[in-house]
Amino acid sequence: MKFLTQNNAFPMPHPPQMDNAGNYIVSLSNVVKWMGEKAEELGVDVFPQTAAAQIIYGPDGSVRGIVTNDAGVDKSFKPKSTFTPGMELRGKLTLFAEGCHGSLTKGLIRKLRLRDEDKFQTYGLGIKEVWEVDEANHSPGKIVHTMGYPLDYKTYGGGFIYHMEDNKVTLGLVVGLDYQNPYMSPYKEFQRFKAHPFVSKLLEGGRVISYGARALVEGGLQSLPKLFFPGGALIGDTAGFMNVPKIKGTHNAMKSGILAADCAFKAIVTDGKGASESEGGDEEARAPPIVLSDYEEAFRSSSIFKELYEVRNIRPSFHTS
């Protein structure tokens, strides 16, 4: 871990919760592709390039499924000759995994009142680039987190550098979206970060391969909504399971999916809850929805809760004296 000033980089101790020994540095897009192939081998239907556009609610207000987006529309969303209307995908349970601030989840949380007013979520913006660097500058498996420059002491955030395989390096800057200076541009701050001597030396002679940005959930344990509701549950970043100081949430997203799947299997297969789709129609509408209360209990006994509890005060403490 490094503390950056305008021209220097000073080593500093890091919390034990940020230790990355034994972890893997991977391309998430490659992992997701591999997992998708494994899921299809098991008979799971995967719908690439398909978004969920609407939630299907039952007469009792429970969630019964989703409607996918319309395909074959122009830039004004008007049908073209290739127009295909969205499909209704109904199920006994719907697990929402939309990531940070998902559009359907926002409406779901408001409609079903899953979040207390004093448990509002907070957000950050992460900007990242993947570089191919000179072999002499590459140290496979090395991870560096930075604090300080280019951000001032009033702005929460920091940088990261991950050395991957094949001389590739991922680096980026995360900025809390509660920054006070309205003229600050996180993108420009990232350019200043790359120009710092500590970082520019690493990038010298290299080239950018790809780049991107995304929003991050930063509220942690104090900002979690209710995780289950009639007909479904929230998992991953949709729930807010990111470890803020580590800027890592993929492992918790996977673990929460496993917990929810185990609870769903127990409810549907072991306990026989929910009407089968083959029995659909009015019978399905009258069938009581499945409520995965076991999922929230499983979460509180899991490694996710333990991890989030240990770092629960790091983000809130930034604005305390």
PDB file of C-alpha atoms in Angstrom, residues 7-129:
ATOM      1  CA  ASN A   7       5.928  13.534  -6.591  1.00  0.00           C
ATOM      2  CA  ASN A   8       6.561  10.702  -4.119  1.00  0.00           C
ATOM      3  CA  ALA A   9       5.147   7.352  -3.031  1.00  0.00           C
ATOM      4  CA  PHE A  10       5.541   6.359   0.622  1.00  0.00           C
ATOM      5  CA  PRO A  11       4.924   2.785   1.822  1.00  0.00           C
ATOM      6  CA  MET A  12       2.331   2.431   4.546  1.00  0.00           C
ATOM      7  CA  PRO A  13       0.827  -0.451   6.525  1.00  0.00           C
ATOM      8  CA  HIS A  14      -2.493  -1.761   5.388  1.00  0.00           C
ATOM      9  CA  PRO A  15      -5.330  -3.286   7.425  1.00  0.00           C
ATOM     10  CA  PRO A  16      -5.170  -7.092   7.634  1.00  0.00           C
ATOM     11  CA  GLN A  17      -8.617  -7.180   6.019  1.00  0.00           C
ATOM     12  CA  MET A  18      -6.979  -5.937   2.799  1.00  0.00           C
ATOM     13  CA  ASP A  19      -4.496  -8.806   2.585  1.00  0.00           C
ATOM     14  CA  ASN A  20      -4.669 -10.466  -0.866  1.00  0.00           C
ATOM     15  CA  ALA A  21      -2.304 -13.386  -0.237  1.00  0.00           C
ATOM     16  CA  GLY A  22      -3.648 -16.560  -1.836  1.00  0.00           C
ATOM     17  CA  ASN A  23      -6.141 -14.773  -4.100  1.00  0.00           C
ATOM     18  CA  TYR A  24      -6.201 -14.964  -7.885  1.00  0.00           C
ATOM     19  CA  ILE A  25      -5.966 -12.048 -10.326  1.00  0.00           C
ATOM     20  CA  VAL A  26      -8.232 -12.864 -13.251  1.00  0.00           C
ATOM     21  CA  SER A  27     -10.198 -11.285 -16.067  1.00  0.00           C
ATOM     22  CA  LEU A  28     -13.798 -11.211 -14.860  1.00  0.00           C
ATOM     23  CA  SER A  29     -15.123 -11.278 -18.427  1.00  0.00           C
ATOM     24  CA  ASN A  30     -13.212 -14.533 -19.033  1.00  0.00           C
ATOM     25  CA  VAL A  31     -14.510 -16.001 -15.770  1.00  0.00           C
ATOM     26  CA  VAL A  32     -18.105 -15.100 -16.629  1.00  0.00           C
ATOM     27  CA  LYS A  33     -17.730 -16.603 -20.110  1.00  0.00           C
ATOM     28  CA  TRP A  34     -16.369 -19.828 -18.608  1.00  0.00           C
ATOM     29  CA  MET A  35     -19.126 -19.960 -15.982  1.00  0.00           C
ATOM     30  CA  GLY A  36     -21.770 -19.376 -18.680  1.00  0.00           C
ATOM     31  CA  GLU A  37     -20.483 -22.365 -20.628  1.00  0.00           C
ATOM     32  CA  LYS A  38     -20.543 -24.541 -17.499  1.00  0.00           C
ATOM     33  CA  ALA A  39     -24.095 -23.396 -16.708  1.00  0.00           C
ATOM     34  CA  GLU A  40     -25.294 -24.287 -20.208  1.00  0.00           C
ATOM     35  CA  GLU A  41     -23.683 -27.724 -19.890  1.00  0.00           C
ATOM     36  CA  LEU A  42     -25.904 -28.229 -16.828  1.00  0.00           C
ATOM     37  CA  GLY A  43     -29.024 -27.276 -18.796  1.00  0.00           C
ATOM     38  CA  VAL A  44     -29.332 -23.624 -17.721  1.00  0.00           C
ATOM     39  CA  ASP A  45     -30.837 -21.270 -20.318  1.00  0.00           C
ATOM     40  CA  VAL A  46     -28.589 -18.233 -20.785  1.00  0.00           C
ATOM     41  CA  PHE A  47     -29.933 -15.199 -22.677  1.00  0.00           C
ATOM     42  CA  PRO A  48     -26.948 -13.093 -23.858  1.00  0.00           C
ATOM     43  CA  GLN A  49     -27.520  -9.466 -24.888  1.00  0.00           C
ATOM     44  CA  THR A  50     -30.929  -9.594 -23.208  1.00  0.00           C
ATOM     45  CA  ALA A  51     -31.959  -7.204 -20.458  1.00  0.00           C
ATOM     46  CA  ALA A  52     -34.818  -7.447 -17.985  1.00  0.00           C
ATOM     47  CA  ALA A  53     -37.124  -4.508 -18.735  1.00  0.00           C
ATOM     48  CA  GLN A  54     -40.076  -4.984 -16.373  1.00  0.00           C
ATOM     49  CA  ILE A  55     -41.027  -6.893 -13.245  1.00  0.00           C
ATOM     50  CA  ILE A  56     -44.120  -9.083 -13.278  1.00  0.00           C
ATOM     51  CA  TYR A  57     -46.124  -8.674 -10.072  1.00  0.00           C
ATOM     52  CA  GLY A  58     -48.898 -10.984  -8.967  1.00  0.00           C
ATOM     53  CA  PRO A  59     -52.309  -9.812  -7.685  1.00  0.00           C
ATOM     54  CA  ASP A  60     -50.940 -10.010  -4.133  1.00  0.00           C
ATOM     55  CA  GLY A  61     -47.958  -7.773  -4.982  1.00  0.00           C
ATOM     56  CA  SER A  62     -45.440 -10.613  -5.010  1.00  0.00           C
ATOM     57  CA  VAL A  63     -42.840 -10.949  -7.752  1.00  0.00           C
ATOM     58  CA  ARG A  64     -43.706 -13.561 -10.389  1.00  0.00           C
ATOM     59  CA  GLY A  65     -40.958 -12.989 -12.966  1.00  0.00           C
ATOM     60  CA  ILE A  66     -39.683 -10.430 -15.465  1.00  0.00           C
ATOM     61  CA  VAL A  67     -40.256  -9.230 -19.027  1.00  0.00           C
ATOM     62  CA  THR A  68     -37.197  -8.984 -21.280  1.00  0.00           C
ATOM     63  CA  ASN A  69     -36.445  -5.954 -23.433  1.00  0.00           C
ATOM     64  CA  ASP A  70     -37.841  -5.544 -26.945  1.00  0.00           C
ATOM     65  CA  ALA A  71     -35.332  -6.377 -29.698  1.00  0.00           C
ATOM     66  CA  GLY A  72     -35.124  -4.884 -33.186  1.00  0.00           C
ATOM     67  CA  VAL A  73     -35.831  -1.242 -32.341  1.00  0.00           C
ATOM     68  CA  ASP A  74     -34.146   1.893 -33.681  1.00  0.00           C
ATOM     69  CA  LYS A  75     -32.434   4.638 -31.673  1.00  0.00           C
ATOM     70  CA  SER A  76     -35.856   6.133 -30.912  1.00  0.00           C
ATOM     71  CA  PHE A  77     -37.061   2.711 -29.670  1.00  0.00           C
ATOM     72  CA  LYS A  78     -39.452   2.380 -32.604  1.00  0.00           C
ATOM     73  CA  PRO A  79     -39.910  -1.096 -34.155  1.00  0.00           C
ATOM     74  CA  LYS A  80     -37.809  -2.014 -37.184  1.00  0.00           C
ATOM     75  CA  SER A  81     -38.449  -4.863 -39.621  1.00  0.00           C
ATOM     76  CA  THR A  82     -36.545  -7.157 -37.232  1.00  0.00           C
ATOM     77  CA  PHE A  83     -38.694  -6.226 -34.214  1.00  0.00           C
ATOM     78  CA  THR A  84     -39.230  -8.929 -31.606  1.00  0.00           C
ATOM     79  CA  PRO A  85     -41.266  -8.148 -28.483  1.00  0.00           C
ATOM     80  CA  GLY A  86     -39.871  -8.977 -25.060  1.00  0.00           C
ATOM     81  CA  MET A  87     -40.636 -12.333 -23.474  1.00  0.00           C
ATOM     82  CA  GLU A  88     -42.318 -13.023 -20.162  1.00  0.00           C
ATOM     83  CA  LEU A  89     -40.090 -15.205 -17.994  1.00  0.00           C
ATOM     84  CA  ARG A  90     -42.100 -16.417 -15.016  1.00  0.00           C
ATOM     85  CA  GLY A  91     -40.724 -18.425 -12.135  1.00  0.00           C
ATOM     86  CA  LYS A  92     -41.368 -19.529  -8.597  1.00  0.00           C
ATOM     87  CA  LEU A  93     -38.493 -17.296  -7.515  1.00  0.00           C
ATOM     88  CA  THR A  94     -36.699 -14.366  -9.150  1.00  0.00           C
ATOM     89  CA  LEU A  95     -33.211 -13.476  -7.919  1.00  0.00           C
ATOM     90  CA  PHE A  96     -32.143  -9.914  -8.753  1.00  0.00           C
ATOM     91  CA  ALA A  97     -28.443  -9.567  -9.634  1.00  0.00           C
ATOM     92  CA  GLU A  98     -28.392  -6.242 -11.495  1.00  0.00           C
ATOM     93  CA  GLY A  99     -25.246  -4.891  -9.898  1.00  0.00           C
ATOM     94  CA  CYS A 100     -24.973  -1.379  -8.491  1.00  0.00           C
ATOM     95  CA  HIS A 101     -28.202   0.670  -8.570  1.00  0.00           C
ATOM     96  CA  GLY A 102     -30.060  -1.601 -11.017  1.00  0.00           C
ATOM     97  CA  SER A 103     -33.066  -0.011 -12.689  1.00  0.00           C
ATOM     98  CA  LEU A 104     -35.540  -2.762 -11.790  1.00  0.00           C
ATOM     99  CA  THR A 105     -34.173  -3.122  -8.273  1.00  0.00           C
ATOM    100  CA  LYS A 106     -34.668   0.591  -7.570  1.00  0.00           C
ATOM    101  CA  GLY A 107     -38.394   0.295  -8.300  1.00  0.00           C
ATOM    102  CA  LEU A 108     -38.611  -3.013  -6.445  1.00  0.00           C
ATOM    103  CA  ILE A 109     -37.053  -1.579  -3.281  1.00  0.00           C
ATOM    104  CA  ARG A 110     -39.420   1.407  -3.348  1.00  0.00           C
ATOM    105  CA  LYS A 111     -42.539  -0.634  -4.105  1.00  0.00           C
ATOM    106  CA  LEU A 112     -41.929  -3.314  -1.490  1.00  0.00           C
ATOM    107  CA  ARG A 113     -40.268  -0.917   1.003  1.00  0.00           C
ATOM    108  CA  LEU A 114     -37.162  -3.035   1.413  1.00  0.00           C
ATOM    109  CA  ARG A 115     -34.930  -0.204   2.627  1.00  0.00           C
ATOM    110  CA  ASP A 116     -35.329   1.817   5.829  1.00  0.00           C
ATOM    111  CA  GLU A 117     -34.920   5.570   5.374  1.00  0.00           C
ATOM    112  CA  ASP A 118     -31.825   5.611   7.588  1.00  0.00           C
ATOM    113  CA  LYS A 119     -30.147   2.856   5.544  1.00  0.00           C
ATOM    114  CA  PHE A 120     -29.570   4.756   2.326  1.00  0.00           C
ATOM    115  CA  GLN A 121     -26.905   3.474  -0.042  1.00  0.00           C
ATOM    116  CA  THR A 122     -23.796   5.491  -0.960  1.00  0.00           C
ATOM    117  CA  TYR A 123     -21.880   5.242  -4.224  1.00  0.00           C
ATOM    118  CA  GLY A 124     -18.495   5.667  -5.855  1.00  0.00           C
ATOM    119  CA  LEU A 125     -17.214   5.811  -9.418  1.00  0.00           C
ATOM    120  CA  GLY A 126     -14.406   3.538 -10.577  1.00  0.00           C
ATOM    121  CA  ILE A 127     -12.412   4.231 -13.760  1.00  0.00           C
ATOM    122  CA  LYS A 128     -10.101   1.500 -15.059  1.00  0.00           C
ATOM    123  CA  GLU A 129      -7.700   0.767 -17.892  1.00  0.00           C
TER     124      GLU A 129
END
